[in-house]
Each structure stands twice: as structure tokens, then as C-alpha cells.
Amino acid sequence: MTQTNNNMTVNPDLAMERAKCNFNVLEVTHIFDGGERNTLQRKKIEDVALNSGASKDALGEEHMSPKEKYENAVRKSCIYATMMKNELAELSGLESFGVSSPVIRRTADAFFKEVSPFLLHLGMFVPTIMGQCTPEQQSYWLPRALDMQIIGTYAQTELGHGTFIRGLETTATYDPETEEFVLHSPTLSSYKWWAGGLGKTVNYCIVVAQLYTKGECHGTHPFIVQIRDEDTHVPLPGIKVGEIGPKMGFNTADNGFLGFDHYRIPREHMLMKNAQVLKDGTYVKVARHGKLTYGTMVFVRVVLVNEVAFNLAKASTIAVRYSAIRRQSKPKPDEVEPQILDYVTQQHKLFIAIATAHALQLCSTWLWESFSAVLAQMKGGNTDTLPEFHALSSCLKAISTSDSAHLIEQCRHACGGHGYMISSGIPNLYNFVSATRTYEGDYTVLLLQTARFLVKAYEQAEAKKPLTPTVSYLAHAFSGSRATWDNSPDGIIRSFQALAAGKTAVCVTNMRKRMRAGLSQVDAWEMSTIQLVAAAEAHCRAVIADTYRKEIVRLTANSSPNVKVVMDQLTTLYLYYWALERTGDLLMFTSVSQKDLVDLQIAYEELLLKIRPNAVGLVDAFDLRDELLHSTLGSYDGRVYERLMEEALKSPMNKEPVSDAYSKYLRPMMKGKL
Amino acid sequence: MTQTNNNMTVNPDLAMERAKCNFNVLEVTHIFDGGERNTLQRKKIEDVALNSGASKDALGEEHMSPKEKYENAVRKSCIYATMMKNELAELSGLESFGVSSPVIRRTADAFFKEVSPFLLHLGMFVPTIMGQCTPEQQSYWLPRALDMQIIGTYAQTELGHGTFIRGLETTATYDPETEEFVLHSPTLSSYKWWAGGLGKTVNYCIVVAQLYTKGECHGTHPFIVQIRDEDTHVPLPGIKVGEIGPKMGFNTADNGFLGFDHYRIPREHMLMKNAQVLKDGTYVKVARHGKLTYGTMVFVRVVLVNEVAFNLAKASTIAVRYSAIRRQSKPKPDEVEPQILDYVTQQHKLFIAIATAHALQLCSTWLWESFSAVLAQMKGGNTDTLPEFHALSSCLKAISTSDSAHLIEQCRHACGGHGYMISSGIPNLYNFVSATRTYEGDYTVLLLQTARFLVKAYEQAEAKKPLTPTVSYLAHAFSGSRATWDNSPDGIIRSFQALAAGKTAVCVTNMRKRMRAGLSQVDAWEMSTIQLVAAAEAHCRAVIADTYRKEIVRLTANSSPNVKVVMDQLTTLYLYYWALERTGDLLMFTSVSQKDLVDLQIAYEELLLKIRPNAVGLVDAFDLRDELLHSTLGSYDGRVYERLMEEALKSPMNKEPVSDAYSKYLRPMMKGKL
């Protein structure tokens, strides 16, 4: 399947794995693409984008300096953007998230091992123009931005402020005399910092600044700011802009800094959909922009959840295929060395990665579809479920990025030493996903936001008020008895809910106790934050487990029997795995016994063995072309050792038999002449 | 303290933290240096090695390509090696591990953000000559190696084989006619792969190969092999050698590959201390080299445990200092933004890192001292305790590297976005420590070795036979009742032991059940490996907790009261933290109640608050000079934002206002001319 090259020589172990796979791989591919039609269209897009070979580098970026990496990424971004405009635009009308279509992103991942310097142009600059400009502003900016006559980014975070947006220091002070805003960076810590593409690429930028007019501060607002000359690309007077230096990943994205020295922009460059400053300096609030911005935020998080699921799919594909090829040790002296995939500890590391990639992808789609329905309601004025979606998207973003980063590392560990090679592809995946754990909302901060919602919902349940769907289980927290353990999938999901309810109840009890002992509400909350984070995690785990299970049942309703079986095995695996990771909570908040847990462990081990024969088939079903994997260990043909050696021989260090460092440094020292 | 520069401007928040620290920082420094005399000597060495500024780069390595990084590292290695020979050699006679003295390593860490290409010369080549050569061989090779007239490395791992040494494929076939060994690489997978310095630096190499003589294979043996011309450095005929390509870390170490095409070496180049091949090809085994090689292995692991502890100390220093400077959010509207170190979730992430750095450093020293005593016994012929030390060093290596890697990432997460900058220093620490989790024994493999020992010990306990000290607690597994929970430090340590015993018992029970059901012993073991790994982890945790506590009590016997208090708080923190991470096991194997655990959580939270005022003092006590930290976020003076900007401005990408990529690619695309 997947690769159509019939002349390919496939590693015999991999070929054997494919022969013994007992389900229809393509059927599973269709499930996760959202139907056969989508699969066909995706493949067409991938053919157009990748078959020319334009995504490939003559010299791998891993051999370059950061500066060379950047220049190479710009080169490819321009090719890719042109391709998007010409060939791909009309092909990409898929049922998905529009500009950030996962399908389009797949092809981009083939071009960029890290990311494109244009990432925030399409990802933030254009959406902000669409979301925060008046119609007149849009008609001016949008065509130029979409045609890439101008390239922009989004600069909010400052050197000294990230999470706490109200603390931003950059000022935009309105001057009615000239009808301009004066942008200024009063301190070093007020410099904008981190925006992707800002360093060297973009000539425009959305800048978030504290708006002052008539001597009064109205909080942060967005402005569109030209920072470089449209012809020469030289930074304009009053602008200090540059690149922030090397990072763990994202080194092709020229993240930048930006400072203003009383830099003037026209009044009309404030994005005025939600608030305006009139010519005379009068501030007018147009919309309740607090609630409306939820939309973009939830959207960005949905995309992130989808993205980390996709990267986890890559890591598990690499690690499972490699584990089918790699052989090690001789537990039985008379037999050949087993494939490492036969070791139960290896299965324990890898199969949860496959299941999690499935779970998160389905959660991301489910969240988007549910949220779209909510947005439709909102147009009718009903904003009741917004807090629930905010809470849900917060914890899903936190847990999905954290779980994925952890599991990608687990996949790397499962590849032993070779996983440490950049050419394995896994280090880049980790560096990328690891960043998503922090940006667009730090893990701990987001879970505390969810916890705040949980505690409120708990208080509503206590007062016997109605609850929104994802927290309706909290009502059972007041039954007075422990949840009954039952090891069926639905039983485990109910236990996960009981556990989230129990942990929330403990937090509330502790906070009330602390307040009775004299702490303020703020301090009592603060002292309980470790447990609140844990309660939010438990809530999120229950939601993921429930959603994953329900979606699989729904999506496999018409599947062939063996597909049903293997999909059921993976959802069960996810439930067993997390139940066994949370034995303490289960013992505290459900009726589970020590014997139940010992039995569950055995059942888990036996489940691993059942999944084992289909493991390669399962990762094949992700249908990831070699161009996307960038991996010596994970390619479809399994030529692992050949590729490792081929890649090594490409290293510029191997161009000459003797390094220049020998005559310069080594020889003099060895001959005692240094 | 620490820095002696009196003109230094220190960030006021850091200055305030230092002012409120209530214990004598220097006293704690002395504890972990092993006494005041050692501290003074260490500082002298650091002054000699670092005050000249030779460790600093004009352009940071993070801006270079891998090839440039390597050449720069060779340059500095030569400076450093010369310095070692001349100034440092006589200064370094410290009470420590000799060549791998942690003190010497500290100064090396200032020179190399990753590692020196000479790492394995002193770390493996020289020790192997010392350990495996006959006296005559030593007198020939050792002086040349120590004087660095020749540089070597150690090549064991092959492309297709790491863990399973018996599976190595490289052959060394004795030819009695010429009295030579013929080294050969029969397959691609038999190529040596990974040895540090092998790619471009070394001209000699210890090669581990399957020895064939008189048509018989005698298993793997070490050979010393010249691979490059001593004058021209050109690889010799029959040798294929090169660099393996970029890795997550260690990019300055030119890890290499090496293949042989019927390459001949003199018979005398077999290292003949433990086995010999006579001129006529007769194989003679000299010593029981199985047991003797334990020595080097345990030694290497002791060094690794010490090394990861040291790197964790660096990460916690960086993250704690930054957390004292960074301010965020306004939980109380009328107060200024708090230092993020005031957030309980932040303390939860960081203080365990400090305690773990202490615990692992003390465990490493304790292991070395206990093992040295054992070695002395061994000379008297007593090898009874060797298996215990093997098991102990295995699990300590696995858990210390894994815990440290995890906690270093936790420190990075605690620094938010800025932790993702290479200039924070933390990504390099992670990349380094993350590798140590795999090399010299993979995590899972090592824990299974410990588990094998545990199961044997359990069976001995069952048969009422005597047990060695670290597993004597297994005797209680047969008392028939759960261990009594008691939240004193000693009580928690006993619980950890009960938990390791309980988990081992479950494994044994399950294995026996599986064998009764018809599985072979090998298969029953294999099916239980997930639980066996967990049992070994529990055993190791109990050993670390016990050792940490006992060593601190011993080392602070004469300390001032406040030092005693804060050291006691940290050991207690370690115990509470891990008890709360293992609630499920505690509920299963001890008498702990749900209420006990809720109380323990509260006690843990209150303990964090008690440690909070001394946090900066505690990391200051690691006494890590800025040159060692390589960190914009962690420097002693706390000039965080200034340094971030200074480093950014050094980026070669900021040398020109407009990147070459603009005229080449961007402009044509934006003007529609691509």
C-alpha cells in the first residue's frame, strides 16, 4: 500500500509484518482521513506537492549553521508558497480547518523539518486581519496579504511578559494633532520577543500594545505596523528589529525581537472591529471583544491538538517500523535474536503512542465540530457553553501537547542509540512538540484555567444546579459512596470521571479548610494549585477517554470485523494504560481492589500481545510518505542500516579524509609543539 | 559568595533572595565538595583553568554548523589538554575518582557546551589500556597515550548491535603464518558505530571483535588498532572511517563509524591481560575476566551518576535564579506581580530538582566508596557482594539518568518560553543527559538486570537464606501483613522498601502462575517484564531515599542548626514527593489510608513554603561559576533580559539589516516574479 513504487526492495522483516497484518489497512486510513474521498484528495495533493522532489534538500539542514538553515528555508518557503497559489489552492477544498488544513500541513512538513518562516503569516497575521479588522480595513489589507505582496506576523509576547497579557508594556499613544498612534518600547523588557518570521522575513506585523488616548489607558489592542521598507526591506527609522538567536527547534522560523522608538503609524492602522479611536481621540468600544476572541483561541488550540497528534503518529511510525527490523539478544539460546518489537516492554512503550495519536486526532476533530455548532448558536446570542469550550480547549491543549512530547521521547528511547541521531527524525519531532507545550498557553496555566471551571461546576453541582455535558459527571460526587469499579471500557471511563470528581472535591474541601483557617480566597487557591492541576488533568483524561471511545464506536459502525476488533483493542489499551498509571486515585475514589488491579495488569499485558501482529499495519495506516517522516529508521522500505550509512556519508565532515583541524590544532599538540 | 567581582550589579530580586537566606551557604558547598579543603582546591583549579578566558568562544557554537562546531571544539580541546598537562595536573590530586575527577570535569564543562572530542581518550582508551593490557603492553602504550602522542577511542557498538555484545559481528581472525590478526567487517551492520572521537580525531582505537583462532570462535576480545597514519592522519589502507552525522547532542564529539577490509594488526595488539593467543594460535584464558570487568563497569556508572547529578544542579540553578527574577500575573490586584518562584506549582517543579541533585551526588560517592571497600575484599578472593554491586550500579545508572533528564526538562518548562532558547543553557543539558539514559546500558535493560537480582534475592529470602544489605528488607515480605505506614522519614523509607518487596512478590507470583499455565521460564519472565522494571525502580528508589537520608544525617552531624534544618527539609521533600507519586503502590502494600495521603499532600505543600526563602541560597551553594552554566537565565548577577538581548545581537543573522535571502528569494516572490 502507501508507496506505489513497485521496484522497492522492502526489508524482509517488514514485509513479513505486513503479510501477517489481519485487517484492511486502507480502511483505517479512511477512518482517520474522514472518508475515502478525503484520502484520495489528500494523496492527489501530496503527489502534486511532493512528486517533483522540490521538498528535498541537496544538503540536509542538519548540516547547516542556523543562518544557512534560515536562508534555505526561505528558499523553500517561496517555492512552496508559489506552489500553494498555483497548483494546490484549488485542490485543497477539503472538509477541514481551511487555511490550517491538516492536509496542507502534511505537505508543508515534507518541505520543512522544522517550520516555515511564513508560518505566522498564514497562521496568525491573515486570521487576525480577518477577525479583527473592519470590512474597509479588510478590503485594504487582506488581498495584499493573501497574495503575499506583504508578509506579516503577530507580535504580542514581550521579553518580560508572556502569559499575563495585561502586563504588556509596549504603548500606543494616540496623538490627535497628527491623527497618529505613537508606538513606544519604554523598557528593555517591553521589547517584543518570539514572534516567528519577525527577525528577518516579515515587513508587516500585528503589534499588541497598551492603548492610551486622552491620558487614559484602555488596555491592550492590536495594531498593524509596517516595520520594513516594501522595496529595500531595510527596517524603518524608529524600528529596532532582529532575530533572537538559536532555539531547541524552530530554527528556520527567524523568531524576532522588535522595539519602537516613538514610532508613528496612522490612526487607521489600529484594528478597529472591536474598538475604535475616533479622530479626536475618543475611545469607542464596539463589541464585547472578550467573548468573541474565544473563537480564534479555541481554533488555534484545535489546530495544535491535531498537529501534535500528527507528529506523534510520525514518531510511532518510525519507532514501530524500526522495532520490527532491529533484532537484539538471545533469551532463547537456540533461536535467532528476536525483533525488539517482540519484547513486551517495547510494546508497552509504543502501542500507547499509536492509541494516543488516534485519540488526540479524534478529539481535535470532535472539539472543532462541537465548537462550530456552538459558534452557530452564538450567532443567535447564546453564549452559555463558551466557558465550557474554553475550559475544554485549555486542558486538551495542555494534555495533548504534554502527552505527545512525552510519548515522542518514549518512541525515541525505544529506538536506542539510533533514535538520538537527527537522521532518525525523532529529535526534530520532540523539539517541535515540546515547544507547543509552552506557547499559546503554558501547561500549568491552562490546566489551572480548566480547574477554575471545574471548581465552579462543582459548586453548581453542590447547589443542585444544571451542569454542561462534559462535567455532568460531577453530580455523582455527592452520592456519598465510591464509584463502583467495573473493568469494561465504559466502566473504566466512569471511573475516570469519578476520579476527576473526587480530586475536585478534595481541592474544594482543602480550600475551604484553608479559608476557615484564615487564608484569603486567593491564597487558599494558590496553596491548592498542585492538586487543582491534577484535578484538571483527571478531567481531561476522562474527556479524552470518553471521546476516543465514542468516536471509534461511531466511526467503525460499518467497518469490517477485523478493523472493529483492532480499533476496539486500541481504545481498550488506552483505558487500561491510564487506569494502571492512576492506581492510587482509583483506590481512593472507586471500589477497585488490589486484586482487580493485578488482574488489570495481566489483561493489559495480554492485550499488548494481541495488538503485536498488527503493529506495523497500524502505523502503515497513518499513511505517512517517506518525505514527511524524514527518517532513516522509519522509511516504508525499512532500509535502516543502509540509510544510516548513506546519510553519514553525506556529512560535510566526511568530504575530506583529514579534517582541517588536524594540521591546525591536533598535529601540533600531538607532536608537542603547541 | 561565589563570584568575587565586587563591582557586579546584581538584580535586586536576587540580591533580596540572598539577603533573606537563613543558612550559611558556604557550609553547604563544603558538604557537597567533601570538605572545605576540597572546596578551596576546586576553586584554585577553576581559577587557573577559567580566569584566562580561554574557555570562551568569540562566536557561540550554537551559531555554527556541526562541522564548524567540531573544528572549534578540537581547537579548545588542544588548549585544554595542554593546560591539563602543564598547570592542572599537579593541582588535581583530590580525593575523588582520579582521571574522571568531578572537579576536573567541572572545568571541562566550561570549555565545552557539548563535549570534547577527546572525551573517550581519557574516559575509555586510557582506562582500557590500564585495565586490560599486560604490564609489557602497558609500558609501551600508556606513556604515549597519556602524553597524547597518540589519541584513541573505544569502539564496541556496531550499527546492528549495541546491548547484546555477544552478537557483535566484527571478526579478528588469527593468522599464525604472519602472526597477525585479520580484522574484518563482514556486513554493513557490523560496522563500528557511535564511538566518540572516532570520526576525524583519533588515530588509534580499541576495537572489540569476535576472536577466531584455529577455526574456533572465543567470543569478543579487545584489540588496539591503528587507524590513521601518525604523521599525515590519513586513514590506513583497509580502514573505512568517518563521522556518523548530526545528533541531538554530542555534536562536538565526532562520533564515528569504522569498517575493516581484511585489515591486519600484529598479534601483540590484542590486549592480553585476561586472555592470550600464542604465536601458534593457541588460545589461553588468563583470568576470570567476567568478574573483573565489573570493576570498570561500576566505575563508569559511578561517574555517570555523578555527572547527571552535576548537570541537574546546573539546570536547577538556572531555573531557580530565573524564577526569582521573572514576575508574572496579578492574583492580588493591589500588589505587584509576584516572582514566579512564589507560585506553589513552580516550587513543586523546582525543589525536587535540587533535592535530587543532592541525593544523586551523595549516592554516587557512597556507591564508589562502598565499591572500593568491596574491591579491597576482592583482592582477598571474596567476590560474594559483586552481584549486589552490579545490580545496584545498574539501577542507579538507569534511575539517575532518567530522573535527571526528566527534571532538567521540568526545569526548562519552569522557565517558560525563554527556557527554549539555546542561550538558556538548559536544552544542551537535556540533550547531554538524555543520551546518558541510553549509552552504557539502556534504561529498561539495566532495570531488568536489577530485577533478576531482586527475584533471586526474593527466592533466597523465601528459603530463609541470608540477604546482602541493600535487599535485606525483602525478608519482611513474608511477614504476612502490610507494612505499617508512618509519615516520619524513616517510616516512609520503610514503606518504600515494603513497596519494592511487594512489587517483587507480585512479579514472582505472576511468573509462577504463568509457568503453571504452561509458559516456559523465559516466556513467563518476558510477560512480566513491565512489572519487573517497576519492581527494580521501586528498589532503586528505596536505596536512593535511604542513602540520601543517611548520608545527610552523617554529613550534617556537626553543621550549624540552620544548615541541618534546610538539609533535613530537602531530604523530607524527596520522601514526600515520591510517596505522593506512588500512592497506588502505598495503598496496596502498606497500611496508609486515604486520609494519611491527603494529610501528606498538605504537609508537602507546607514544606515547599518553608524551603521557598532559602531556594536561591540552595542553588548558590552548588557554587557553579557562570562559565560552567553557559546561561543567559541563570547567571549569578541575574541580568536575564540584558543577557538575552546581548546574545541575540551576537547572532550572525543580525550582522546585516537585510538577509541575503531577501533579494534572492523573498523579493522576487513578493513582487510576483518567481
PDB file of N, CA, C and O in Angstrom, chain A residues 36-55:
ATOM      1  N   GLU A  36     -13.071   8.003   2.440  1.00  0.00           N
ATOM      2  CA  GLU A  36     -12.240   7.632   1.294  1.00  0.00           C
ATOM      3  C   GLU A  36     -11.984   8.810   0.358  1.00  0.00           C
ATOM      4  O   GLU A  36     -10.881   8.987  -0.157  1.00  0.00           O
ATOM      5  N   ARG A  37     -13.018   9.617   0.179  1.00  0.00           N
ATOM      6  CA  ARG A  37     -12.880  10.763  -0.715  1.00  0.00           C
ATOM      7  C   ARG A  37     -11.728  11.670  -0.251  1.00  0.00           C
ATOM      8  O   ARG A  37     -10.903  12.124  -1.037  1.00  0.00           O
ATOM      9  N   ASN A  38     -11.701  11.899   1.045  1.00  0.00           N
ATOM     10  CA  ASN A  38     -10.623  12.732   1.595  1.00  0.00           C
ATOM     11  C   ASN A  38      -9.249  12.091   1.392  1.00  0.00           C
ATOM     12  O   ASN A  38      -8.267  12.781   1.120  1.00  0.00           O
ATOM     13  N   THR A  39      -9.193  10.785   1.569  1.00  0.00           N
ATOM     14  CA  THR A  39      -7.912  10.103   1.373  1.00  0.00           C
ATOM     15  C   THR A  39      -7.425  10.309  -0.061  1.00  0.00           C
ATOM     16  O   THR A  39      -6.246  10.645  -0.290  1.00  0.00           O
ATOM     17  N   LEU A  40      -8.329  10.124  -1.010  1.00  0.00           N
ATOM     18  CA  LEU A  40      -7.926  10.261  -2.415  1.00  0.00           C
ATOM     19  C   LEU A  40      -7.462  11.684  -2.717  1.00  0.00           C
ATOM     20  O   LEU A  40      -6.445  11.898  -3.371  1.00  0.00           O
ATOM     21  N   GLN A  41      -8.199  12.637  -2.174  1.00  0.00           N
ATOM     22  CA  GLN A  41      -7.838  14.027  -2.429  1.00  0.00           C
ATOM     23  C   GLN A  41      -6.502  14.369  -1.767  1.00  0.00           C
ATOM     24  O   GLN A  41      -5.660  15.041  -2.351  1.00  0.00           O
ATOM     25  N   ARG A  42      -6.324  13.862  -0.557  1.00  0.00           N
ATOM     26  CA  ARG A  42      -5.052  14.084   0.130  1.00  0.00           C
ATOM     27  C   ARG A  42      -3.889  13.519  -0.681  1.00  0.00           C
ATOM     28  O   ARG A  42      -2.846  14.175  -0.858  1.00  0.00           O
ATOM     29  N   LYS A  43      -4.069  12.332  -1.179  1.00  0.00           N
ATOM     30  CA  LYS A  43      -2.987  11.713  -1.957  1.00  0.00           C
ATOM     31  C   LYS A  43      -2.699  12.512  -3.222  1.00  0.00           C
ATOM     32  O   LYS A  43      -1.536  12.639  -3.634  1.00  0.00           O
ATOM     33  N   LYS A  44      -3.752  13.060  -3.810  1.00  0.00           N
ATOM     34  CA  LYS A  44      -3.560  13.854  -5.015  1.00  0.00           C
ATOM     35  C   LYS A  44      -2.712  15.094  -4.662  1.00  0.00           C
ATOM     36  O   LYS A  44      -1.753  15.438  -5.346  1.00  0.00           O
ATOM     37  N   ILE A  45      -3.088  15.722  -3.560  1.00  0.00           N
ATOM     38  CA  ILE A  45      -2.341  16.912  -3.125  1.00  0.00           C
ATOM     39  C   ILE A  45      -0.888  16.547  -2.832  1.00  0.00           C
ATOM     40  O   ILE A  45       0.044  17.252  -3.235  1.00  0.00           O
ATOM     41  N   GLU A  46      -0.700  15.449  -2.161  1.00  0.00           N
ATOM     42  CA  GLU A  46       0.676  15.043  -1.839  1.00  0.00           C
ATOM     43  C   GLU A  46       1.468  14.748  -3.110  1.00  0.00           C
ATOM     44  O   GLU A  46       2.653  15.087  -3.217  1.00  0.00           O
ATOM     45  N   ASP A  47       0.813  14.141  -4.076  1.00  0.00           N
ATOM     46  CA  ASP A  47       1.508  13.884  -5.348  1.00  0.00           C
ATOM     47  C   ASP A  47       1.951  15.191  -6.003  1.00  0.00           C
ATOM     48  O   ASP A  47       3.092  15.323  -6.441  1.00  0.00           O
ATOM     49  N   VAL A  48       1.011  16.133  -6.076  1.00  0.00           N
ATOM     50  CA  VAL A  48       1.346  17.407  -6.713  1.00  0.00           C
ATOM     51  C   VAL A  48       2.481  18.107  -5.962  1.00  0.00           C
ATOM     52  O   VAL A  48       3.442  18.593  -6.550  1.00  0.00           O
ATOM     53  N   ALA A  49       2.368  18.129  -4.644  1.00  0.00           N
ATOM     54  CA  ALA A  49       3.339  18.897  -3.859  1.00  0.00           C
ATOM     55  C   ALA A  49       4.700  18.207  -3.768  1.00  0.00           C
ATOM     56  O   ALA A  49       5.728  18.877  -3.705  1.00  0.00           O
ATOM     57  N   LEU A  50       4.695  16.879  -3.770  1.00  0.00           N
ATOM     58  CA  LEU A  50       5.948  16.198  -3.418  1.00  0.00           C
ATOM     59  C   LEU A  50       6.617  15.438  -4.556  1.00  0.00           C
ATOM     60  O   LEU A  50       7.827  15.207  -4.504  1.00  0.00           O
ATOM     61  N   ASN A  51       5.867  15.054  -5.541  1.00  0.00           N
ATOM     62  CA  ASN A  51       6.485  14.187  -6.555  1.00  0.00           C
ATOM     63  C   ASN A  51       7.610  14.865  -7.342  1.00  0.00           C
ATOM     64  O   ASN A  51       8.487  14.191  -7.871  1.00  0.00           O
ATOM     65  N   SER A  52       7.565  16.194  -7.393  1.00  0.00           N
ATOM     66  CA  SER A  52       8.622  16.897  -8.134  1.00  0.00           C
ATOM     67  C   SER A  52       9.967  16.809  -7.411  1.00  0.00           C
ATOM     68  O   SER A  52      11.002  17.100  -7.986  1.00  0.00           O
ATOM     69  N   GLY A  53       9.943  16.474  -6.140  1.00  0.00           N
ATOM     70  CA  GLY A  53      11.198  16.434  -5.377  1.00  0.00           C
ATOM     71  C   GLY A  53      11.621  17.792  -4.832  1.00  0.00           C
ATOM     72  O   GLY A  53      12.674  17.915  -4.217  1.00  0.00           O
ATOM     73  N   ALA A  54      10.769  18.809  -5.042  1.00  0.00           N
ATOM     74  CA  ALA A  54      11.130  20.161  -4.598  1.00  0.00           C
ATOM     75  C   ALA A  54      11.272  20.264  -3.085  1.00  0.00           C
ATOM     76  O   ALA A  54      11.902  21.185  -2.569  1.00  0.00           O
ATOM     77  N   SER A  55      10.690  19.301  -2.372  1.00  0.00           N
ATOM     78  CA  SER A  55      10.766  19.374  -0.908  1.00  0.00           C
ATOM     79  C   SER A  55      12.116  18.923  -0.373  1.00  0.00           C
ATOM     80  O   SER A  55      12.439  19.133   0.788  1.00  0.00           O
TER      81      SER A  55
END
